[in-house]
PDB file of C-alpha atoms in Angstrom:
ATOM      1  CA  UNK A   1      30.618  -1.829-112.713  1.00 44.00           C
ATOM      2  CA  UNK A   2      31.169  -0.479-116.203  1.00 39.00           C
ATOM      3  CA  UNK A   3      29.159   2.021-117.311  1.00 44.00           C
ATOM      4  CA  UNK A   4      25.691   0.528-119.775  1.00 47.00           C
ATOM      5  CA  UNK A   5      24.039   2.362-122.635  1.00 45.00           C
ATOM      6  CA  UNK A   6      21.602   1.533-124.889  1.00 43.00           C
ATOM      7  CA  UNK A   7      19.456   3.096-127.914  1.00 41.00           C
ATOM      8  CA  UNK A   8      21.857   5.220-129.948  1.00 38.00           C
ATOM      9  CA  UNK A   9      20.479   8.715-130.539  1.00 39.00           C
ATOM     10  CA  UNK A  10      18.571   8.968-133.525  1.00 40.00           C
ATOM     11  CA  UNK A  11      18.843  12.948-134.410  1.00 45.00           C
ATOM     12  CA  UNK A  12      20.978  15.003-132.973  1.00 48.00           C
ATOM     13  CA  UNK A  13      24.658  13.219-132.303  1.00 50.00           C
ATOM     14  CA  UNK A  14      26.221  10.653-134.896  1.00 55.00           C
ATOM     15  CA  UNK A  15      25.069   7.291-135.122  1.00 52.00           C
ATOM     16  CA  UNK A  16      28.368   6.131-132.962  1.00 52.00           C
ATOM     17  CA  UNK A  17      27.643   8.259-130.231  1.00 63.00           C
ATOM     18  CA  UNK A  18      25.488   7.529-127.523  1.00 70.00           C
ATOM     19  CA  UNK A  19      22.386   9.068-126.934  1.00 83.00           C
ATOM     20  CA  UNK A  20      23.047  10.020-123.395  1.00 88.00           C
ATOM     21  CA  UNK A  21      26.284  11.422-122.324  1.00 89.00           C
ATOM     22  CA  UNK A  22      28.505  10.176-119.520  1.00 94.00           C
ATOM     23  CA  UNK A  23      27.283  12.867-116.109  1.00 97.00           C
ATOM     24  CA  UNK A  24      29.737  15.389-115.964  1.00 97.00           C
ATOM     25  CA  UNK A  25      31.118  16.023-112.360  1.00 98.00           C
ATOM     26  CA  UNK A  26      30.659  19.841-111.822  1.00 97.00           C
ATOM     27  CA  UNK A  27      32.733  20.425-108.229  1.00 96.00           C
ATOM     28  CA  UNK A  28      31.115  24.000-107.900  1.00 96.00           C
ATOM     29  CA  UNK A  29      29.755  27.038-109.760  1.00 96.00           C
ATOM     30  CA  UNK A  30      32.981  27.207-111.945  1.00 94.00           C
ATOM     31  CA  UNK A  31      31.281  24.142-113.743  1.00 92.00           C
ATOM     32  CA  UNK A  32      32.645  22.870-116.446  1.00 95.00           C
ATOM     33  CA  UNK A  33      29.438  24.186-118.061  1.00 95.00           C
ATOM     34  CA  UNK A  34      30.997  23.936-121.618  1.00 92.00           C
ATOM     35  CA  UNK A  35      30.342  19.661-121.272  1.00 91.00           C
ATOM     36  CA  UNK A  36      26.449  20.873-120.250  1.00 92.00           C
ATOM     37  CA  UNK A  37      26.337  23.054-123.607  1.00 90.00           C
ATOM     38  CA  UNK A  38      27.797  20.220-125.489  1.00 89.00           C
ATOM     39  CA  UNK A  39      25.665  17.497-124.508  1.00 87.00           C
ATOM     40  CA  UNK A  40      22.447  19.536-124.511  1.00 90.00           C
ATOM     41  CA  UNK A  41      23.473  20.968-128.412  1.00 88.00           C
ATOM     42  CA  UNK A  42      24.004  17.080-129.787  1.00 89.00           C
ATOM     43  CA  UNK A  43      22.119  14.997-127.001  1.00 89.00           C
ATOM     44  CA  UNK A  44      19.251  16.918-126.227  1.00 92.00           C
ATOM     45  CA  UNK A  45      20.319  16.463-122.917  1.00 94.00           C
ATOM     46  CA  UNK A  46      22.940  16.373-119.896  1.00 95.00           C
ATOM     47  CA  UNK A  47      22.937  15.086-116.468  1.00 97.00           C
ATOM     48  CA  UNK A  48      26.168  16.671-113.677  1.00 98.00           C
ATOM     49  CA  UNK A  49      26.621  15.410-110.234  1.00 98.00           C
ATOM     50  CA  UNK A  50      28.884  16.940-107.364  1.00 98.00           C
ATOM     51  CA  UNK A  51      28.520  16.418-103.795  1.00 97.00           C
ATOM     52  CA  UNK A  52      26.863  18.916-101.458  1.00 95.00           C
ATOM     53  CA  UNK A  53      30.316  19.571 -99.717  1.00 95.00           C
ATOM     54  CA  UNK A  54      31.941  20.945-102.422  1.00 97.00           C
ATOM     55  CA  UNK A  55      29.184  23.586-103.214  1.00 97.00           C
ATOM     56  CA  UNK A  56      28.764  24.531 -99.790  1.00 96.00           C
ATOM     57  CA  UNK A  57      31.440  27.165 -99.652  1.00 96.00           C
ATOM     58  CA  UNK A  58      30.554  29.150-102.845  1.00 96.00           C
ATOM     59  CA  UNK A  59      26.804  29.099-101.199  1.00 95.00           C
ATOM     60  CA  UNK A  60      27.844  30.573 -97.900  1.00 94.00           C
ATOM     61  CA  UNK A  61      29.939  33.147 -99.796  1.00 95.00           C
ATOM     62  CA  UNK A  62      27.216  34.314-102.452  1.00 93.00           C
ATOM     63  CA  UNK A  63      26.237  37.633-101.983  1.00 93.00           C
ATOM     64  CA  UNK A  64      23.665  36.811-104.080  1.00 94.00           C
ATOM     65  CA  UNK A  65      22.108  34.089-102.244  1.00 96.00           C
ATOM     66  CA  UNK A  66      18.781  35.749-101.813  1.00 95.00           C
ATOM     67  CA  UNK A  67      17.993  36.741-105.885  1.00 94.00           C
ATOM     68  CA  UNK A  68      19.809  33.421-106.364  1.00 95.00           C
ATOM     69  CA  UNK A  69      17.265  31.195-105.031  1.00 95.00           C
ATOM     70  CA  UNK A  70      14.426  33.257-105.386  1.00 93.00           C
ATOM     71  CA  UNK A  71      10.874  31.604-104.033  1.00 91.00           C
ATOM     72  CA  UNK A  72      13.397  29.092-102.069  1.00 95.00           C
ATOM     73  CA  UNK A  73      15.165  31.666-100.038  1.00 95.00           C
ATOM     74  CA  UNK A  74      12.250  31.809 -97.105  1.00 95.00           C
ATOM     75  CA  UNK A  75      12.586  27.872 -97.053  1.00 95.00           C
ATOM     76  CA  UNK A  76      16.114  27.945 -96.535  1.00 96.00           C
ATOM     77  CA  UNK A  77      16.266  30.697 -93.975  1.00 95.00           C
ATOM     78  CA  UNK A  78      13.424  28.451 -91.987  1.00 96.00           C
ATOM     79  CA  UNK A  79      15.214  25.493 -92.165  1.00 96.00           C
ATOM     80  CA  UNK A  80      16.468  25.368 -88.442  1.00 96.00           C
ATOM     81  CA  UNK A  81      18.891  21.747 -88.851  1.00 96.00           C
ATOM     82  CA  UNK A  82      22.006  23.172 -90.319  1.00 94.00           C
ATOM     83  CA  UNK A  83      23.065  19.698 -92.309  1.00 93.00           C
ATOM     84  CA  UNK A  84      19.334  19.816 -93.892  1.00 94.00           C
ATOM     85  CA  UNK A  85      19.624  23.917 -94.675  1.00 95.00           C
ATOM     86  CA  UNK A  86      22.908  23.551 -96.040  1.00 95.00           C
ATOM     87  CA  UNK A  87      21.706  20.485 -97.902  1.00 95.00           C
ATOM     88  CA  UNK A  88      18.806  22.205 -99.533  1.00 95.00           C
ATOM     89  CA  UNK A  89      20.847  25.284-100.834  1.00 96.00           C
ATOM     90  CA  UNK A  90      23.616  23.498-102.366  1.00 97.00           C
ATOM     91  CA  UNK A  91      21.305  21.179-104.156  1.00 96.00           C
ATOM     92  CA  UNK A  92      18.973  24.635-105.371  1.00 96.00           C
ATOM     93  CA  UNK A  93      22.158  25.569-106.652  1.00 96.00           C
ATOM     94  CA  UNK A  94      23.751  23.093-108.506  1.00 97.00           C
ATOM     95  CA  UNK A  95      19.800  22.814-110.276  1.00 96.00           C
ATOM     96  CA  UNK A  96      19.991  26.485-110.915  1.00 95.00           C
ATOM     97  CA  UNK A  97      23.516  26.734-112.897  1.00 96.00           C
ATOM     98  CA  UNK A  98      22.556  23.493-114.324  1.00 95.00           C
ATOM     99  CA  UNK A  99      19.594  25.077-116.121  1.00 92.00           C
ATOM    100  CA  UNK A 100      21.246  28.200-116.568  1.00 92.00           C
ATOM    101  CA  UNK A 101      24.056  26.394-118.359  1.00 91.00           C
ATOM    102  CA  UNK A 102      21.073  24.826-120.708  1.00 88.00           C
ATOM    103  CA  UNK A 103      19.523  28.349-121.026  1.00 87.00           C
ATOM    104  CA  UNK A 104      22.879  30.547-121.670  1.00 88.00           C
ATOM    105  CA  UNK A 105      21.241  32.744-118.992  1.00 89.00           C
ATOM    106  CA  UNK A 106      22.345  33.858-115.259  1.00 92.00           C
ATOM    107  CA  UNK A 107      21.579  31.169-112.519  1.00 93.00           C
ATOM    108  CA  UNK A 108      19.246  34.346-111.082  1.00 91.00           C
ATOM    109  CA  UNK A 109      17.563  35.065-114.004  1.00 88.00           C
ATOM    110  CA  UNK A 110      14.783  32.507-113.853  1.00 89.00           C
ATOM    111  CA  UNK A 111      12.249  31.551-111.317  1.00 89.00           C
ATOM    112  CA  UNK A 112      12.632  27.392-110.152  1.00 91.00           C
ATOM    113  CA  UNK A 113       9.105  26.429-109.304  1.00 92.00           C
ATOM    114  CA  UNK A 114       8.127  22.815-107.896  1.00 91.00           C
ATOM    115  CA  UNK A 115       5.077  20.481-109.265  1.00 88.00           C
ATOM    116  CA  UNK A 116       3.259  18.072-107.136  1.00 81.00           C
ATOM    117  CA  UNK A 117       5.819  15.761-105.536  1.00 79.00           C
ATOM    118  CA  UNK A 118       8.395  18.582-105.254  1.00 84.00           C
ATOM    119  CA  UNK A 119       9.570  18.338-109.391  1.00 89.00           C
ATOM    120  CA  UNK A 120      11.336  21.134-110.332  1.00 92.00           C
ATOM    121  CA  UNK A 121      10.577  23.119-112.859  1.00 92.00           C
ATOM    122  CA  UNK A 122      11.175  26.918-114.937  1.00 91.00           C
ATOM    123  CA  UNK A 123       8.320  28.813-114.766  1.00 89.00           C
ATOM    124  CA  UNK A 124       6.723  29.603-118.283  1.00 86.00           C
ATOM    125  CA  UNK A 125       9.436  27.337-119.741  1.00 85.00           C
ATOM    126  CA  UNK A 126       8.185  23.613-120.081  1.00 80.00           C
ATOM    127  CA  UNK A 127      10.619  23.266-123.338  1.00 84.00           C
ATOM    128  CA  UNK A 128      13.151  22.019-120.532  1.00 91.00           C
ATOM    129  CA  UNK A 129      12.776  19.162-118.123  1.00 94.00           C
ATOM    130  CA  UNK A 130      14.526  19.002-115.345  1.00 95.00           C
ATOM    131  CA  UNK A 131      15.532  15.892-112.871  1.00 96.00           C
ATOM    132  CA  UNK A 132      16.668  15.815-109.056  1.00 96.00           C
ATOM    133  CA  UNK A 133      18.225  12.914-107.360  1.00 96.00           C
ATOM    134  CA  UNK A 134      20.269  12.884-103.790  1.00 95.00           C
ATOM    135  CA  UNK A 135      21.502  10.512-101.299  1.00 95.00           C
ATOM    136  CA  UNK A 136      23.943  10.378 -98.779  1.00 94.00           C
ATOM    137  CA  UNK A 137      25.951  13.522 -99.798  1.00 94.00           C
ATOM    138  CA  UNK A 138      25.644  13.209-103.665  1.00 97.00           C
ATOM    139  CA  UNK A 139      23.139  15.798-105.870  1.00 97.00           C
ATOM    140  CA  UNK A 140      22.667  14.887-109.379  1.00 98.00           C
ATOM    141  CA  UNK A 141      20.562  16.679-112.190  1.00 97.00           C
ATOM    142  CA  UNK A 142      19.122  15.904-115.355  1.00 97.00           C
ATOM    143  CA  UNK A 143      18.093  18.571-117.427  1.00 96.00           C
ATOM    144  CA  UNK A 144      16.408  17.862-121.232  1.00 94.00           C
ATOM    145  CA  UNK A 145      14.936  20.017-124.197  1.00 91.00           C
ATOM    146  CA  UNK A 146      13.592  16.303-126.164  1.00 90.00           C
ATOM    147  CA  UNK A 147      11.560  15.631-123.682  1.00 93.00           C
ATOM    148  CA  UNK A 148      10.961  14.008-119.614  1.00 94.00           C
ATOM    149  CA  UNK A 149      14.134  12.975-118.224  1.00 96.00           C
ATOM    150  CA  UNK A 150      14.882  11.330-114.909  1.00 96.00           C
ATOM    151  CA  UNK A 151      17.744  10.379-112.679  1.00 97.00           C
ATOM    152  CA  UNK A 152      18.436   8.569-109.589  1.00 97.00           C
ATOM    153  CA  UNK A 153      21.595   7.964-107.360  1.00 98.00           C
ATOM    154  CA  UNK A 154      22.081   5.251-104.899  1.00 97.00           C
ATOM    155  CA  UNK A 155      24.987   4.150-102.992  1.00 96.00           C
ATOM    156  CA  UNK A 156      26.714   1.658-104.852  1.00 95.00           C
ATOM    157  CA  UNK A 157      27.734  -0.605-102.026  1.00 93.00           C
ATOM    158  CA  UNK A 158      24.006  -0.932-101.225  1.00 91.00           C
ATOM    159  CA  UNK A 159      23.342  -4.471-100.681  1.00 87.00           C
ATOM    160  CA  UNK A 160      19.671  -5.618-101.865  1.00 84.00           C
ATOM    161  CA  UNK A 161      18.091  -8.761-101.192  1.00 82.00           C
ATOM    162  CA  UNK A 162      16.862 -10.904-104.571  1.00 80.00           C
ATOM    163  CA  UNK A 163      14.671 -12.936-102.162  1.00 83.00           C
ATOM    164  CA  UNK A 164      13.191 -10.098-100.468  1.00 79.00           C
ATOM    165  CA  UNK A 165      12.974  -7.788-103.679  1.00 81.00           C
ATOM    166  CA  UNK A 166      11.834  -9.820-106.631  1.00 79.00           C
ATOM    167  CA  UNK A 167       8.296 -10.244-106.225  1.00 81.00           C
ATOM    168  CA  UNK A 168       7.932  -6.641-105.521  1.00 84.00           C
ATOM    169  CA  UNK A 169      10.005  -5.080-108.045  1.00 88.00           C
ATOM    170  CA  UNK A 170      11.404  -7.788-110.630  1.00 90.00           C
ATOM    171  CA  UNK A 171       9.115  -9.025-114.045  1.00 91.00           C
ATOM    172  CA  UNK A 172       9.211 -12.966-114.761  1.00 90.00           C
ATOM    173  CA  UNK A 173      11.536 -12.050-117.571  1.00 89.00           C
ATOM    174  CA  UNK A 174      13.853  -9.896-114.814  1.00 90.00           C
ATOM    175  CA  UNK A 175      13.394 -13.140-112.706  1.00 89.00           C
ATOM    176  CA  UNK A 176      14.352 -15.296-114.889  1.00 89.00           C
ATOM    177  CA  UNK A 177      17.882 -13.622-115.948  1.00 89.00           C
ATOM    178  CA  UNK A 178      18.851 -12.582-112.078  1.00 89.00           C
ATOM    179  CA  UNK A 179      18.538 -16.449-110.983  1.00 90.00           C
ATOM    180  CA  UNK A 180      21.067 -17.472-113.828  1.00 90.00           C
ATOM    181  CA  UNK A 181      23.403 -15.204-112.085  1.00 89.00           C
ATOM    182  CA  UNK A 182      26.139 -15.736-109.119  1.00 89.00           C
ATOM    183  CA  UNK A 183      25.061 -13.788-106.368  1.00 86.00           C
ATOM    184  CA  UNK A 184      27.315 -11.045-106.712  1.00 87.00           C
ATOM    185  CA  UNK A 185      26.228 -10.371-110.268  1.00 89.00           C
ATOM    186  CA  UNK A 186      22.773 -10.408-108.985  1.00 90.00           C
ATOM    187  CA  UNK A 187      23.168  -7.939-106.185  1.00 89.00           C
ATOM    188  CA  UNK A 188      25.013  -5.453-108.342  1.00 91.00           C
ATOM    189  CA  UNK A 189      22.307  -6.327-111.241  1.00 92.00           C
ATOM    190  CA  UNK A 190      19.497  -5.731-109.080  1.00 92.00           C
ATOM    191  CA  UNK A 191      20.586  -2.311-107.399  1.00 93.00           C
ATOM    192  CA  UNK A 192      21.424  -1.338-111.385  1.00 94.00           C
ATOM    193  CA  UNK A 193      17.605  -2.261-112.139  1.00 93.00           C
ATOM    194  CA  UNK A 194      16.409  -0.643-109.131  1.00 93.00           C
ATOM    195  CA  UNK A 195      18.265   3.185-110.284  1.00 95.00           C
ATOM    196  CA  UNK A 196      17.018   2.143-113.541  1.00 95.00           C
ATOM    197  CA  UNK A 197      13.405   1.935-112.935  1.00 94.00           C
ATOM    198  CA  UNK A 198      13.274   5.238-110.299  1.00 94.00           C
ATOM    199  CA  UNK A 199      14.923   7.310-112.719  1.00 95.00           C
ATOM    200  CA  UNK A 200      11.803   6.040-115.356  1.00 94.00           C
ATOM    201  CA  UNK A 201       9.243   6.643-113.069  1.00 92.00           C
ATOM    202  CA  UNK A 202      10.743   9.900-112.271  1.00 93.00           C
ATOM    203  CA  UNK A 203      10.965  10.735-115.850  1.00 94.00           C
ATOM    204  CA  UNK A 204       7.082   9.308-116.402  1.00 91.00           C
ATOM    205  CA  UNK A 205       6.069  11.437-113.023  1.00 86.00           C
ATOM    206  CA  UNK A 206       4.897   8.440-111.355  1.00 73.00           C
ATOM    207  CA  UNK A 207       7.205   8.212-108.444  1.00 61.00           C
ATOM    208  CA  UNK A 208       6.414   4.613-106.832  1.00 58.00           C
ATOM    209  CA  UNK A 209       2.803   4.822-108.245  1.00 68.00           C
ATOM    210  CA  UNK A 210       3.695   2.279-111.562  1.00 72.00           C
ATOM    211  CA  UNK A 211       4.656  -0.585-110.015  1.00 84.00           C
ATOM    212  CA  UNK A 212       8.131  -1.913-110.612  1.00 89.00           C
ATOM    213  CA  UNK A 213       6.953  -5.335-111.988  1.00 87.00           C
ATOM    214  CA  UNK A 214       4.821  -3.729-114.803  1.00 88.00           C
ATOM    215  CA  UNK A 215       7.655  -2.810-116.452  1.00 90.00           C
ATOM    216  CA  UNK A 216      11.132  -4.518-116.807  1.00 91.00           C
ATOM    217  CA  UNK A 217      15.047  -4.063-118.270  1.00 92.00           C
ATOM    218  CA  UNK A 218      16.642  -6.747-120.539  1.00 86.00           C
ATOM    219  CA  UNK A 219      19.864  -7.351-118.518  1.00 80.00           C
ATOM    220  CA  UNK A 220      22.088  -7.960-121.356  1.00 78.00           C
ATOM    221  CA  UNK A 221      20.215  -5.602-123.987  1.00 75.00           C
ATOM    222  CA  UNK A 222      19.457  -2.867-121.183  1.00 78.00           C
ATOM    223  CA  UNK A 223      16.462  -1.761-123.423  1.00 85.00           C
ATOM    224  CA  UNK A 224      12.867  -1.197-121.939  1.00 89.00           C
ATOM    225  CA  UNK A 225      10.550  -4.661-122.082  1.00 89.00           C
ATOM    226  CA  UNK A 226       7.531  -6.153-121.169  1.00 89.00           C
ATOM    227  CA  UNK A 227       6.759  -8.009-118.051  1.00 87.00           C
ATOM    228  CA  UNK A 228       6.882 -11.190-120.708  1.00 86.00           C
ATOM    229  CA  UNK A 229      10.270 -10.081-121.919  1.00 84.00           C
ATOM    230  CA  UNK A 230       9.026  -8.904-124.991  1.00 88.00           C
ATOM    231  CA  UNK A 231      10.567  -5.186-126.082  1.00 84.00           C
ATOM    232  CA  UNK A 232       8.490  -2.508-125.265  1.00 82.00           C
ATOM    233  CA  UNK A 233       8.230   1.183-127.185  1.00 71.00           C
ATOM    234  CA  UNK A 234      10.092   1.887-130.198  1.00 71.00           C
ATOM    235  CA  UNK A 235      13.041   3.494-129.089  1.00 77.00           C
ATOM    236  CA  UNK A 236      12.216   6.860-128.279  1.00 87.00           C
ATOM    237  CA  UNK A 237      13.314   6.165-124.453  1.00 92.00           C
ATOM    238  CA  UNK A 238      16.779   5.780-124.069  1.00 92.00           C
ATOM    239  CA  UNK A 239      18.711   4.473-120.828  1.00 94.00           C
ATOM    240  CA  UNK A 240      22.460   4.653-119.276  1.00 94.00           C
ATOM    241  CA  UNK A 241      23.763   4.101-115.774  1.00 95.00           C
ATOM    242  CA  UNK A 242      27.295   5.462-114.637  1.00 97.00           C
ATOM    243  CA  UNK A 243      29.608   4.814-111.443  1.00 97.00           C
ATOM    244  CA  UNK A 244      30.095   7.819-110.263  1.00 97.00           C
ATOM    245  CA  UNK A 245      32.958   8.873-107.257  1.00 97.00           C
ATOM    246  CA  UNK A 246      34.187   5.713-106.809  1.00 95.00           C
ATOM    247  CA  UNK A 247      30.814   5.050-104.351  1.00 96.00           C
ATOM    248  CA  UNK A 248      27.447   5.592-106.159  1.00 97.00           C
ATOM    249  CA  UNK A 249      25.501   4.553-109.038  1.00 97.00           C
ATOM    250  CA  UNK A 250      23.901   6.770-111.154  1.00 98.00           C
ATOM    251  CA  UNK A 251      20.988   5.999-113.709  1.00 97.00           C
ATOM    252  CA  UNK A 252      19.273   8.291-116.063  1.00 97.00           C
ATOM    253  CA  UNK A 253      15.851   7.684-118.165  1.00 95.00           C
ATOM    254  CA  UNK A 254      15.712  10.004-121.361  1.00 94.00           C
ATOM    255  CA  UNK A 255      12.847  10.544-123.867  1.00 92.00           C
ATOM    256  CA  UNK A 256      12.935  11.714-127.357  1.00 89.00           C
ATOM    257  CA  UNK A 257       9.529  13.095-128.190  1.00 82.00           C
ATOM    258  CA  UNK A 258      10.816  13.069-132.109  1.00 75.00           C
ATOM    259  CA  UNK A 259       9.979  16.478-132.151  1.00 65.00           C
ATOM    260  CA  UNK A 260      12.780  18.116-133.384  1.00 49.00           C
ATOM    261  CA  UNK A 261      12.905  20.990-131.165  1.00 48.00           C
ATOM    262  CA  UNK A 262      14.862  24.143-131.552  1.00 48.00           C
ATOM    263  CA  UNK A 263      18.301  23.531-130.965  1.00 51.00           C
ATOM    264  CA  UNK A 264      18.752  27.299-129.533  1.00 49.00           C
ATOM    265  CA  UNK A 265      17.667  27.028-126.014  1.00 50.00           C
ATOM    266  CA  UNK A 266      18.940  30.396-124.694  1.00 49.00           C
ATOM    267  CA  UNK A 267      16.008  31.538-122.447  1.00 45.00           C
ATOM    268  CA  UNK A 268      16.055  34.668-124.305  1.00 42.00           C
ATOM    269  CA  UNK A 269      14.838  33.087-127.466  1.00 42.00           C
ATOM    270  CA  UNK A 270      12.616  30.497-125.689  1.00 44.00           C
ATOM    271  CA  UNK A 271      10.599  32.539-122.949  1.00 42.00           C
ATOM    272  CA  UNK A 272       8.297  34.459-123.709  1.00 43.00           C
ATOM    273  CA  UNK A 273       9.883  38.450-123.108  1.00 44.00           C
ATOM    274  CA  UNK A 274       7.299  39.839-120.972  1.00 43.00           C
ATOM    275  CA  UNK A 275       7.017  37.153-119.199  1.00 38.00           C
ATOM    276  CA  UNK A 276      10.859  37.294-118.379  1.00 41.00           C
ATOM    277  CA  UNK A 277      10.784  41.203-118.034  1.00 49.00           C
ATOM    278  CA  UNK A 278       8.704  40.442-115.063  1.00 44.00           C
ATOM    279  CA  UNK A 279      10.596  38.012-113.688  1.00 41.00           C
ATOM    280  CA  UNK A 280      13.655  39.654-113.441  1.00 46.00           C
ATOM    281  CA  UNK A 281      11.605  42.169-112.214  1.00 50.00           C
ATOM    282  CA  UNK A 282      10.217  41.005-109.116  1.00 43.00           C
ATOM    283  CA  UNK A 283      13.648  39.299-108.483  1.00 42.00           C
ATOM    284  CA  UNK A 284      15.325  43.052-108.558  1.00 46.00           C
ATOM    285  CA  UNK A 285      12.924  43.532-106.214  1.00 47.00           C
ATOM    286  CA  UNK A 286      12.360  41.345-103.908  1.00 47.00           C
TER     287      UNK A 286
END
């Protein structure tokens, strides 16, 4: 499946770019980070996805682990099932040098907190949003400085019913296009519309609270629309999904808030300096 894109950035890249980037695949710490600077500095945002294999030996062989993952390390040390434990620290990683490539800073120099639900987020830093997404043995991460962002991975080969799914999870509009469709194109149409609409819940914080049929996807425009097929919003989301590996789909909702914000995100110039003298304090420490 080709990669779809719609609503072309309206601020920060040129009009014949698209707003989101393609995900860059970062295969360990070594990155390539310079992609993450790039598409943060004329996207507003980035999204990288690796697998949890190939960070697992630079996690085993950080001395650092411990100031590395900060408030996570007692979770990981508790975590008795080694797939889970190694699982969990590869993914803390690969969230940690992602925002620490958006913030110019030192993967250790920040504290990851979680919100309800298990969102991460930077600790006196809401300028960034950051999105997590796994399955199988892919991690992928979204990270944003226009505003929410959200991303979701599923197995591309997974085979979804249209009978079984569409009158939990389709619009009439949705219903409509899919039945037009040979059944091929509708399986691979429907798994597209099902990363499409986690990654915008994600991105909204609703999780599977907002109901997949209250919102839809035009299948040939790929924009946001109403249950009646109508367009909804007025283009300050933006929407892309990627094959990624050869074996997954990826999906990522993006908002512009049309704020404009300050194109320098080093965490040095957007936390607050007490605030992150005591931080790197109690990580020195602890």
């Amino acid at each position: 499946m080709p990669p779809t894109q719609t609503t072309p950035d309206r601020r920060t890249a040129p009009a014949d770019e698209p707003r989101i980037a393609p995900p860059v695949h970062v295969a360990g710490p070594h990155g390539p980070w310079d992609e993450v600077h790039r598409g943060l500095d004329r996207r507003g945002s980035a999204v990288v996805y690796a697998t949890w294999g190939e960070w697992l030996p630079a996690a085993l062989a950080e001395p650092g682990l411990r100031p590395l993952l900060g408030r996570d390390w007692q979770r990981y040390r508790g975590t008795a099932d080694a797939a889970i434990r190694y699982r969990f620290v590869t993914s803390r990683m690969i969230i940690k040098y992602t925002a620490a490539a958006a913030l110019r800073t030192d993967p250790a120099g920040f504290d990851l907190a979680y919100k309800l639900g298990g969102r991460p987020f930077i600790r006196g830093l809401d300028q960034i949003d950051i999105s997590l997404s796994h399955t199988d043995d892919l991690i992928a991460v979204g990270v944003s400085r226009t505003g929410r962002i959200g991303v979701d991975v599923e197995p591309a080969d997974r085979r979804m019913s249209f009978e079984l799914l569409r009158g939990h999870m389709c619009t009439p509009a949705e219903h409509e296009e899919l039945e037009r469709m040979s059944q091929d194109r509708q399986a691979s149409e429907l798994l597209r519309l099902w990363t499409l609409k986690e990654a915008y819940t994600k991105a909204l914080g609703q999780g599977l609270q907002l109901g997949f049929t209250e919102f839809g996807f035009g299948l040939e425009s790929g924009g946001l629309i109403a249950p009646d097929g109508t367009p909804a919003g007025s283009g300050e989301w933006a929407f892309t999904t990627h094959p990624v590996l050869g074996r997954y789909l990826l999906s990522t909702a993006c908002h512009d808030t049309g704020l404009d914000p300050a194109r320098d995100t080093a965490v040095r110039t957007m936390l607050d300096p007490a605030f992150m003298d005591a931080v790197e304090d109690a990580l020195a420490t602890g």
